[in-house]
PDB file of C-alpha atoms in Angstrom:
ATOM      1  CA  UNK E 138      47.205 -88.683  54.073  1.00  0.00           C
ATOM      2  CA  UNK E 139      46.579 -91.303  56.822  1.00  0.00           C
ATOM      3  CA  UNK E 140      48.804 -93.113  58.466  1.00  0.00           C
ATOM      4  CA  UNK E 141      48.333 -97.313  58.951  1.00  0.00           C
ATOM      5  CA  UNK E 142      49.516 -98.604  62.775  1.00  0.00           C
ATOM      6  CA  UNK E 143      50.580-101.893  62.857  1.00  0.00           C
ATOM      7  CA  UNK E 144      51.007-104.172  66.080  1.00  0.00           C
ATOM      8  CA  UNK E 145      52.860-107.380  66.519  1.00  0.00           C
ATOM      9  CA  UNK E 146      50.523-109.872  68.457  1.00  0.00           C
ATOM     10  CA  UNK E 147      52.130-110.624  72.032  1.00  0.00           C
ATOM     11  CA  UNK E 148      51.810-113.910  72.871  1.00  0.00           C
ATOM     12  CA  UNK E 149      49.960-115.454  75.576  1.00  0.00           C
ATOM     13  CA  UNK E 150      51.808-116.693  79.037  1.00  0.00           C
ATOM     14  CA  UNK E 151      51.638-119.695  80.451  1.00  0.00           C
ATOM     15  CA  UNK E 152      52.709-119.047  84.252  1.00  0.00           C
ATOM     16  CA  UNK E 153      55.225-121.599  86.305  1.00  0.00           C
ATOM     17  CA  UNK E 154      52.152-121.911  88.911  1.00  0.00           C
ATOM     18  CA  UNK E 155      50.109-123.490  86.003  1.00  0.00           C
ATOM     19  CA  UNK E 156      52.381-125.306  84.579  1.00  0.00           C
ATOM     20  CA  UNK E 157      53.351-126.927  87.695  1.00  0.00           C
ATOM     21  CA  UNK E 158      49.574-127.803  88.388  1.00  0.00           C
ATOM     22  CA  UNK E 159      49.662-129.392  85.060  1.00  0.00           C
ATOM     23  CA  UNK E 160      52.256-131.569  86.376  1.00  0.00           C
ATOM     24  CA  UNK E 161      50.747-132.378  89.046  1.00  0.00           C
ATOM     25  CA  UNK E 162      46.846-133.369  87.469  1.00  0.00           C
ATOM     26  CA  UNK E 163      48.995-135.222  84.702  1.00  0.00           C
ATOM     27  CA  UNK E 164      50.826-137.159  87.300  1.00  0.00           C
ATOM     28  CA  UNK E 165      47.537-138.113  89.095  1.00  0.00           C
ATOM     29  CA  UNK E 166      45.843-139.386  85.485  1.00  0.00           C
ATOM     30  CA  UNK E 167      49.133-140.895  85.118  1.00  0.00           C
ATOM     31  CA  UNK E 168      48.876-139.811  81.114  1.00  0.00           C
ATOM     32  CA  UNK E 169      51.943-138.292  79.815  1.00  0.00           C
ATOM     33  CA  UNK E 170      49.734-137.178  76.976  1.00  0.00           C
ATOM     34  CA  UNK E 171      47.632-134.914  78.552  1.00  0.00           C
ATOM     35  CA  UNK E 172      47.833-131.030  77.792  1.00  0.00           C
ATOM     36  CA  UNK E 173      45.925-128.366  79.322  1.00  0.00           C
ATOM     37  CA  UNK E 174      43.409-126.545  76.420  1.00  0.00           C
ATOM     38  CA  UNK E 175      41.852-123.293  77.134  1.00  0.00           C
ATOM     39  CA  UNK E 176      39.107-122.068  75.169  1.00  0.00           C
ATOM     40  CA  UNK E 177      36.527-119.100  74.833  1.00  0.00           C
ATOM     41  CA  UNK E 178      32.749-120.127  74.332  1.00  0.00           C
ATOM     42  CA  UNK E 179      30.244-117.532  74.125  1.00  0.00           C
ATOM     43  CA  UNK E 180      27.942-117.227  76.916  1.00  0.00           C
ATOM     44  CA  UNK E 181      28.104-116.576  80.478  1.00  0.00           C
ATOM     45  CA  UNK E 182      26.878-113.299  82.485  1.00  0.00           C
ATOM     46  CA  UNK E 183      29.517-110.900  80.355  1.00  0.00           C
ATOM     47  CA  UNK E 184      29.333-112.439  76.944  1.00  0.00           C
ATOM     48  CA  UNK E 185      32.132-114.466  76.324  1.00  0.00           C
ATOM     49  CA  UNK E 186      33.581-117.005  78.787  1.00  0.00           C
ATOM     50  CA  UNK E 187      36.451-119.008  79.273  1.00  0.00           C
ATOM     51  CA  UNK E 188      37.094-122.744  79.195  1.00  0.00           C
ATOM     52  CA  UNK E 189      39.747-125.413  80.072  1.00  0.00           C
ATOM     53  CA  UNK E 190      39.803-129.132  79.656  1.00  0.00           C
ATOM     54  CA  UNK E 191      42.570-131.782  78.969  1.00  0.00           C
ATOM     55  CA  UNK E 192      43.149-133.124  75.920  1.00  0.00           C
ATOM     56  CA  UNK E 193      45.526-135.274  74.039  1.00  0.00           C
ATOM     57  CA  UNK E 194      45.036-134.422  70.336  1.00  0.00           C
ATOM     58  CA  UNK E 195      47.035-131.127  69.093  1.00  0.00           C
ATOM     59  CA  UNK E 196      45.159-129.399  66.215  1.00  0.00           C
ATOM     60  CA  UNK E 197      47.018-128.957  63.042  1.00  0.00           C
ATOM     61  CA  UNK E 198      45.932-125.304  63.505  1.00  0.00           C
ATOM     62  CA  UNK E 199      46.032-125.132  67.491  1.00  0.00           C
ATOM     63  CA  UNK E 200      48.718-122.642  69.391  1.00  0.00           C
ATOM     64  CA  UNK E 201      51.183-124.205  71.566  1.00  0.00           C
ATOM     65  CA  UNK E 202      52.752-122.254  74.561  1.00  0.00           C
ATOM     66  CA  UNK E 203      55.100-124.533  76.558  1.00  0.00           C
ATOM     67  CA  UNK E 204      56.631-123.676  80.248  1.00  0.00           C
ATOM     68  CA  UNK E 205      58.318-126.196  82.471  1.00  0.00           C
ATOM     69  CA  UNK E 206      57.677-129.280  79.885  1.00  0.00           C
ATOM     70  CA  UNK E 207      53.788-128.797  80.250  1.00  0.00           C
ATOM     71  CA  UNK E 208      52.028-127.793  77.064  1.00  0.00           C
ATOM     72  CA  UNK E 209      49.245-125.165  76.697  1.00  0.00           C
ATOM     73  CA  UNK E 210      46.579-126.034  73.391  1.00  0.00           C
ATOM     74  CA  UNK E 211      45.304-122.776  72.322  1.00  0.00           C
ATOM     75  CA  UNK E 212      42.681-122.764  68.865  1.00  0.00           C
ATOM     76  CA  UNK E 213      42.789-120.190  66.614  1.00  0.00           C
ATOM     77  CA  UNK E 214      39.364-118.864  67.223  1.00  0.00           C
ATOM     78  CA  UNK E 215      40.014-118.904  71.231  1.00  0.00           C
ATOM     79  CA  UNK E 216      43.466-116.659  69.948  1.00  0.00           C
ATOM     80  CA  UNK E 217      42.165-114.246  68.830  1.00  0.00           C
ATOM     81  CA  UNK E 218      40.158-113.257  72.274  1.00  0.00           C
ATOM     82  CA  UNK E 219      43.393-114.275  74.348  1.00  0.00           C
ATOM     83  CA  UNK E 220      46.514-112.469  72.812  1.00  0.00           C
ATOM     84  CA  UNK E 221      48.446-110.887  75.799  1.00  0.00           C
ATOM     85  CA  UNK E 222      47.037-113.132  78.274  1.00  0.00           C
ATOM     86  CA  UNK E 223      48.726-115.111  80.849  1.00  0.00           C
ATOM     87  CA  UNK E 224      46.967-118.167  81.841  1.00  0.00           C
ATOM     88  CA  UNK E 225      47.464-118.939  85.761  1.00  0.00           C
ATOM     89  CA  UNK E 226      46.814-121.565  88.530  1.00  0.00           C
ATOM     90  CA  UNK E 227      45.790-119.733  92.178  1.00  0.00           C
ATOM     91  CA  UNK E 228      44.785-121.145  95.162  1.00  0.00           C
ATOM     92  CA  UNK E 229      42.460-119.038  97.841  1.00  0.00           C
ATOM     93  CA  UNK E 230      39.417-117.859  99.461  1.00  0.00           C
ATOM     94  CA  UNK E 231      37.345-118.724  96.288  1.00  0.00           C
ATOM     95  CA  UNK E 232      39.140-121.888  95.672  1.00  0.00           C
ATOM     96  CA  UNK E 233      41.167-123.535  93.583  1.00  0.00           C
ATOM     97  CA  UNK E 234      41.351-122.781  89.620  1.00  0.00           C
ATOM     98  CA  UNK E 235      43.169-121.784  86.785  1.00  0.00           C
ATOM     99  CA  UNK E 236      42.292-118.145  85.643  1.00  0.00           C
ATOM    100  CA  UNK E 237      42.797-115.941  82.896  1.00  0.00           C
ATOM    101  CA  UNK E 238      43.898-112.650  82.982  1.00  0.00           C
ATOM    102  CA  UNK E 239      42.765-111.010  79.684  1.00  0.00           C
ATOM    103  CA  UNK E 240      44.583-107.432  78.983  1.00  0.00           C
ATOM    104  CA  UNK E 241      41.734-107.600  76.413  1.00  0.00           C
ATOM    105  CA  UNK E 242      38.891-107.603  78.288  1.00  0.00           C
ATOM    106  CA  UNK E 243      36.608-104.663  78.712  1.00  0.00           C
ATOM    107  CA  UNK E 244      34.828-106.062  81.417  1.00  0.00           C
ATOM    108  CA  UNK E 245      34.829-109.190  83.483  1.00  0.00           C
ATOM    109  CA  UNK E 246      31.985-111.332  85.746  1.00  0.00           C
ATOM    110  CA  UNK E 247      32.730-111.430  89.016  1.00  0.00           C
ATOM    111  CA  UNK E 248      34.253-114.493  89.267  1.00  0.00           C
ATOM    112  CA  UNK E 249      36.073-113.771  86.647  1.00  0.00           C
ATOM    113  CA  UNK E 250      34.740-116.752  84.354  1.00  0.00           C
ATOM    114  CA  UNK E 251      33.424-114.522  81.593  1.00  0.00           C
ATOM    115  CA  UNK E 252      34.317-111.568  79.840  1.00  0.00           C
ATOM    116  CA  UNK E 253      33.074-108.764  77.361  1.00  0.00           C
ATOM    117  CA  UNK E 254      35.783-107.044  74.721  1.00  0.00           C
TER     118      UNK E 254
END
């Protein structure tokens, strides 16, 4: 007799850094009804890569993962590659950006835009 394993999904995390940033780029647009979508597209040197844009339109079927009064748009089919990840803002050597930090990806670019699972 087998035995099934079952696993509740963790959701993704939306850091204080990002949300902060979201602030910010909303404050410059001066649109209150911008929110910060990230997406996964396939392509890029690992497979799969990652994508963010504004938008003001929620999805009937989109995710949405709030911190600090800034809202994160998630679709379903972006999800499923992103459970468990925490979406972040970071400023260094390499620039400026949000990143991703996918507990789900086998292997990453190095610049950490795309991703293989």
């Amino acid at each position: 007799m087998s035995a099934v394993q079952t696993q509740d999904a963790t959701a993704m995390f939306f850091t204080d850094q990002a949300a902060d940033k979201v602030h910010r780029l909303i404050a410059e647009e001066g649109n209150d009804k911008l929110k910060l979508r990230v997406f996964v597209t396939g392509g890029g040197c690992s497979g799969f890569q990652y994508g963010f844009s504004f938008d003001e339109e929620v999805a009937d079927d989109d995710t949405v993962i709030r911190n600090k009064g800034a809202s994160l748009l998630v679709d379903p089919l972006s999800y499923q590659y992103l459970v468990g990840a925490k979406v972040d803002y970071v400023e260094g050597l390499e620039g400026a950006r949000f990143i991703v930090d996918n507990p789900m990806a086998a292997t990453t670019c190095g610049c950490g835009a795309s991703f293989s699972i």
